[in-house]
Amino acid sequence: MTATIPSLARRLDSVQSSAIRDLLALTAREDVISLAGGLPAAELIPAQRVREAAAAVLSESSAVQYGETPGWRGLREVIAARESASLRRTVDPAEVVVTHGSQQALTLVAQALVDPGAVVVVDEPAYTGALQVFSIAGAEIHALPIADDGMNTGELEQRLRDGLRPALVHTVSNFHNPRGVTLSDVKRRHLAELAARYGFWILEDDPYGEIWFDAPPPKPIAAHSDRVIRLSSASKILAPALRVGWMVAPKRVCDAVELLKQGADLCGSSMTQQMTANLLSDDAWLEVHVDGLRAEYGLRADALRGALDARFGDRISVSPADGGMFVWLTFHDGTDTTAMLPKALDNGVAFVPGRAFADTAEHAGAARLCFASSPPAMLETAVSRLYSAHTLS
Amino acid sequence: MTATIPSLARRLDSVQSSAIRDLLALTAREDVISLAGGLPAAELIPAQRVREAAAAVLSESSAVQYGETPGWRGLREVIAARESASLRRTVDPAEVVVTHGSQQALTLVAQALVDPGAVVVVDEPAYTGALQVFSIAGAEIHALPIADDGMNTGELEQRLRDGLRPALVHTVSNFHNPRGVTLSDVKRRHLAELAARYGFWILEDDPYGEIWFDAPPPKPIAAHSDRVIRLSSASKILAPALRVGWMVAPKRVCDAVELLKQGADLCGSSMTQQMTANLLSDDAWLEVHVDGLRAEYGLRADALRGALDARFGDRISVSPADGGMFVWLTFHDGTDTTAMLPKALDNGVAFVPGRAFADTAEHAGAARLCFASSPPAMLETAVSRLYSAHTLS
């Protein structure tokens, strides 16, 4: 008798095959410039300071032992203090759960709050990692076409009036992945008001908020509502290998997530959590470091947008880049980016086709390009390769 | 309108409250000697060698960047080589998935293989972390009273003949948590044969197999069957804070778990995975280190068993301790260990009552004691405190 994998076929059939994942394999090819991944620039990860943090915390035996499920107390205190400053109200460390990257928080929140068949509202296009989690949870996903000022809260209100009752509304509030846009302050307040009126949770997914170029984004949605579960991460500003993300949410949500985390992995790494606290609490260093990231990523965004504009002119439009790691490219000449991708790879450049983020014909001509991983000259080469691939299409 | 936590009440109602978890809070009290946790001895964690590993891997930028979902290739190769030696057949790195502690493997395997309502067979008593995971998965849990030579495969065969059709059979094959026993070679082969005949998966949970005192345990169940998903971990022999566990299983199970891991946390830590590879591949050092653990944990096991015997005599029986971290204490005088626990804490000693591992009256007089975390003299003090608490009961 053959041992079977019973749940899998059923549960994963509905999970979109991840174009990002398949493409990450290609980024390993030396000859391909990858604009596909969402990796911070290796040369901008503060490796030396991370080494110092490792040496500092590893002098204590608490850094090698099991830790508490909701995260090392010292790190939760640092995060609570930073969030208090950002939200302009006191956040208690008990309202913080440290997770294994913010992706784990996304999964545990979905486990806690999303029953099979429950409605989850997302942006269109949306972060594929969120789509995957909500699909695995068996959610009924409603996608709202996103605007240049973020989630379409007007359309959301209309659907709520028509009877839609979401358990959860997910958005990447700052420098949206993949759309690049930022939710306006007015819409943040509107979304908060809708959550209060219709009783849903807002999942404010905010890994990029610190990487602004000219001006900080508006106050977090969580500053306007107590129905917000706010996610962020050390991956984009410090180092992905810390695998430290966090959730800031009302205590009862934290309690639920903590219980699920206990089953999921018992606890996080005392070592990387103590290292993260060491790094995040070194205010003087952190300010200089993050300012440096902002400046360099800003240059890269300009380089990519400039090169695209110079090469393609009015055949395309490119989203503004006020921060984060991505721009959203849209072809107006009927180009199908999924069909173009193999030619682009042949020409030594990778991107993620729009269809990976929303399986609608509307985004067939779009693509997400990451400007963060490559220096300006390489971005220019990438665009000229993209241009060759486009010409051949 | 109040935003609700819909799934949670339903899903977690069936999850046993974890006595271990509640007790871990107490182990932080300076005046309590904890025999409750499952922590390796802090002073036996090779902190200096871990520091060296951190320094070594952090000289490469790949150690701070995102990694591959199934784990760093170099670590999977080291694990595959070690497993090949243990199973006496070639294990391919593609049959290895590195997880965030072996607890994450347990969760992802349950997600992949256990539908709500599916039958899962466990030992009675069983590892609480496994009970929790299977409860969250909505499994119908069948517990088989364990014998001195491990899982009761005779009873399992009878139930299979009577029509029981498990998706999964879970056991801690070596130095069982909490029962201390080891599955005999004959029973390993029997279990393998039953899996082939009735088409179920065996989840061979083996975090303690390397910590044997006088002689190594029999070959893994996976040496006898291709229906085995084998879990182990760096937590007990290296350092829990690495949060590195692994699963060795047929490729199709690895593929399923990899896809679920992508949703769960994208990937593990390149840093701690590279550190683990550095440590596990340093054969000469590792052999000396693990021999040292075996010797010291063996002394501690003897000290605890000797002290219990000297104090309580024939009012108790204590499981043998051939390895691992735990002994199973059974009172024959009607003592209810759950009732006794508060008095024990008042007397400055903690343990886990038998009922945490199987909610049956039969284990009301039992307790799990961890000998690993405390040196011999402290174990003797712990037993005299336990004796005082017992006298007061």
PDB file of C-alpha atoms in Angstrom, chain A residues 258-367:
ATOM      1  CA  GLU A 258       2.128  33.027  20.849  1.00  0.00           C
ATOM      2  CA  LEU A 259       0.214  29.783  21.415  1.00  0.00           C
ATOM      3  CA  LEU A 260       0.409  28.973  17.709  1.00  0.00           C
ATOM      4  CA  LYS A 261       4.097  29.868  17.624  1.00  0.00           C
ATOM      5  CA  GLN A 262       4.738  27.413  20.426  1.00  0.00           C
ATOM      6  CA  GLY A 263       3.433  24.648  18.162  1.00  0.00           C
ATOM      7  CA  ALA A 264       5.134  26.115  15.108  1.00  0.00           C
ATOM      8  CA  ASP A 265       8.699  26.255  16.449  1.00  0.00           C
ATOM      9  CA  LEU A 266       8.717  26.587  20.276  1.00  0.00           C
ATOM     10  CA  CYS A 267      10.690  29.851  20.156  1.00  0.00           C
ATOM     11  CA  GLY A 268      12.999  31.962  18.043  1.00  0.00           C
ATOM     12  CA  SER A 269      16.777  32.213  18.271  1.00  0.00           C
ATOM     13  CA  SER A 270      18.010  33.891  21.449  1.00  0.00           C
ATOM     14  CA  MET A 271      21.205  34.648  19.592  1.00  0.00           C
ATOM     15  CA  THR A 272      19.783  36.488  16.583  1.00  0.00           C
ATOM     16  CA  GLN A 273      17.138  38.205  18.742  1.00  0.00           C
ATOM     17  CA  GLN A 274      19.764  39.523  21.145  1.00  0.00           C
ATOM     18  CA  MET A 275      21.881  40.592  18.165  1.00  0.00           C
ATOM     19  CA  THR A 276      18.894  42.453  16.722  1.00  0.00           C
ATOM     20  CA  ALA A 277      18.288  44.227  20.022  1.00  0.00           C
ATOM     21  CA  ASN A 278      21.971  45.154  20.139  1.00  0.00           C
ATOM     22  CA  LEU A 279      21.747  46.643  16.631  1.00  0.00           C
ATOM     23  CA  LEU A 280      18.354  48.365  16.960  1.00  0.00           C
ATOM     24  CA  SER A 281      19.263  49.995  20.270  1.00  0.00           C
ATOM     25  CA  ASP A 282      22.507  51.473  18.960  1.00  0.00           C
ATOM     26  CA  ASP A 283      20.696  54.674  17.968  1.00  0.00           C
ATOM     27  CA  ALA A 284      23.671  56.659  16.731  1.00  0.00           C
ATOM     28  CA  TRP A 285      24.959  53.873  14.515  1.00  0.00           C
ATOM     29  CA  LEU A 286      21.475  52.903  13.294  1.00  0.00           C
ATOM     30  CA  GLU A 287      20.613  56.426  12.203  1.00  0.00           C
ATOM     31  CA  VAL A 288      23.761  56.726  10.118  1.00  0.00           C
ATOM     32  CA  HIS A 289      23.288  53.234   8.691  1.00  0.00           C
ATOM     33  CA  VAL A 290      19.643  53.692   7.710  1.00  0.00           C
ATOM     34  CA  ASP A 291      20.345  57.160   6.283  1.00  0.00           C
ATOM     35  CA  GLY A 292      22.989  55.505   4.140  1.00  0.00           C
ATOM     36  CA  LEU A 293      20.490  52.907   2.917  1.00  0.00           C
ATOM     37  CA  ARG A 294      17.969  55.619   2.084  1.00  0.00           C
ATOM     38  CA  ALA A 295      20.513  57.594   0.090  1.00  0.00           C
ATOM     39  CA  GLU A 296      21.879  54.618  -1.844  1.00  0.00           C
ATOM     40  CA  TYR A 297      18.501  52.987  -2.549  1.00  0.00           C
ATOM     41  CA  GLY A 298      17.204  56.394  -3.619  1.00  0.00           C
ATOM     42  CA  LEU A 299      20.062  56.690  -6.127  1.00  0.00           C
ATOM     43  CA  ARG A 300      19.360  53.217  -7.425  1.00  0.00           C
ATOM     44  CA  ALA A 301      15.655  53.911  -7.809  1.00  0.00           C
ATOM     45  CA  ASP A 302      16.441  57.053  -9.785  1.00  0.00           C
ATOM     46  CA  ALA A 303      18.957  55.180 -11.920  1.00  0.00           C
ATOM     47  CA  LEU A 304      16.476  52.444 -12.768  1.00  0.00           C
ATOM     48  CA  ARG A 305      13.616  54.817 -13.489  1.00  0.00           C
ATOM     49  CA  GLY A 306      15.855  57.081 -15.512  1.00  0.00           C
ATOM     50  CA  ALA A 307      17.218  54.236 -17.605  1.00  0.00           C
ATOM     51  CA  LEU A 308      13.733  52.819 -18.238  1.00  0.00           C
ATOM     52  CA  ASP A 309      12.474  56.222 -19.298  1.00  0.00           C
ATOM     53  CA  ALA A 310      15.455  56.841 -21.572  1.00  0.00           C
ATOM     54  CA  ARG A 311      15.158  53.456 -23.283  1.00  0.00           C
ATOM     55  CA  PHE A 312      11.419  52.894 -23.522  1.00  0.00           C
ATOM     56  CA  GLY A 313       9.947  56.411 -23.487  1.00  0.00           C
ATOM     57  CA  ASP A 314       6.183  56.495 -23.717  1.00  0.00           C
ATOM     58  CA  ARG A 315       5.827  52.794 -24.436  1.00  0.00           C
ATOM     59  CA  ILE A 316       5.881  52.266 -20.678  1.00  0.00           C
ATOM     60  CA  SER A 317       4.976  53.873 -17.421  1.00  0.00           C
ATOM     61  CA  VAL A 318       6.894  53.328 -14.205  1.00  0.00           C
ATOM     62  CA  SER A 319       5.563  53.822 -10.685  1.00  0.00           C
ATOM     63  CA  PRO A 320       7.136  56.565  -8.619  1.00  0.00           C
ATOM     64  CA  ALA A 321       9.719  55.313  -6.122  1.00  0.00           C
ATOM     65  CA  ASP A 322       9.480  57.226  -2.872  1.00  0.00           C
ATOM     66  CA  GLY A 323      11.051  54.408  -0.915  1.00  0.00           C
ATOM     67  CA  GLY A 324      11.244  50.659  -0.524  1.00  0.00           C
ATOM     68  CA  MET A 325      12.806  48.332  -3.057  1.00  0.00           C
ATOM     69  CA  PHE A 326      10.507  48.061  -6.076  1.00  0.00           C
ATOM     70  CA  VAL A 327       9.074  49.868  -9.045  1.00  0.00           C
ATOM     71  CA  TRP A 328       6.118  48.672 -11.052  1.00  0.00           C
ATOM     72  CA  LEU A 329       6.648  48.793 -14.784  1.00  0.00           C
ATOM     73  CA  THR A 330       3.669  48.782 -17.174  1.00  0.00           C
ATOM     74  CA  PHE A 331       4.004  48.329 -20.929  1.00  0.00           C
ATOM     75  CA  HIS A 332       1.471  50.192 -23.061  1.00  0.00           C
ATOM     76  CA  ASP A 333       2.387  48.469 -26.307  1.00  0.00           C
ATOM     77  CA  GLY A 334       0.727  45.119 -25.738  1.00  0.00           C
ATOM     78  CA  THR A 335       3.856  43.421 -24.379  1.00  0.00           C
ATOM     79  CA  ASP A 336       3.063  40.290 -22.366  1.00  0.00           C
ATOM     80  CA  THR A 337       5.716  40.205 -19.653  1.00  0.00           C
ATOM     81  CA  THR A 338       5.211  36.509 -18.906  1.00  0.00           C
ATOM     82  CA  ALA A 339       5.928  35.705 -22.551  1.00  0.00           C
ATOM     83  CA  MET A 340       8.851  38.118 -22.552  1.00  0.00           C
ATOM     84  CA  LEU A 341      10.553  36.647 -19.492  1.00  0.00           C
ATOM     85  CA  PRO A 342      12.361  33.735 -21.197  1.00  0.00           C
ATOM     86  CA  LYS A 343      13.814  36.164 -23.752  1.00  0.00           C
ATOM     87  CA  ALA A 344      14.851  38.483 -20.950  1.00  0.00           C
ATOM     88  CA  LEU A 345      16.636  35.610 -19.223  1.00  0.00           C
ATOM     89  CA  ASP A 346      18.375  34.738 -22.482  1.00  0.00           C
ATOM     90  CA  ASN A 347      19.512  38.364 -22.544  1.00  0.00           C
ATOM     91  CA  GLY A 348      20.753  38.152 -18.937  1.00  0.00           C
ATOM     92  CA  VAL A 349      18.088  39.998 -16.975  1.00  0.00           C
ATOM     93  CA  ALA A 350      15.323  38.757 -14.669  1.00  0.00           C
ATOM     94  CA  PHE A 351      12.127  40.367 -13.324  1.00  0.00           C
ATOM     95  CA  VAL A 352       8.802  39.167 -11.964  1.00  0.00           C
ATOM     96  CA  PRO A 353       5.891  39.313 -14.403  1.00  0.00           C
ATOM     97  CA  GLY A 354       2.770  41.128 -13.202  1.00  0.00           C
ATOM     98  CA  ARG A 355       0.708  37.972 -13.365  1.00  0.00           C
ATOM     99  CA  ALA A 356       2.604  36.560 -10.373  1.00  0.00           C
ATOM    100  CA  PHE A 357       0.885  39.163  -8.199  1.00  0.00           C
ATOM    101  CA  ALA A 358      -2.635  39.040  -9.617  1.00  0.00           C
ATOM    102  CA  ASP A 359      -3.766  36.561 -12.190  1.00  0.00           C
ATOM    103  CA  THR A 360      -5.722  38.994 -14.317  1.00  0.00           C
ATOM    104  CA  ALA A 361      -5.195  39.988 -17.918  1.00  0.00           C
ATOM    105  CA  GLU A 362      -4.892  43.590 -16.767  1.00  0.00           C
ATOM    106  CA  HIS A 363      -1.469  42.949 -15.285  1.00  0.00           C
ATOM    107  CA  ALA A 364      -0.185  40.824 -18.151  1.00  0.00           C
ATOM    108  CA  GLY A 365       1.760  43.843 -19.398  1.00  0.00           C
ATOM    109  CA  ALA A 366       3.281  44.696 -16.018  1.00  0.00           C
ATOM    110  CA  ALA A 367       6.376  43.645 -14.109  1.00  0.00           C
TER     111      ALA A 367
END
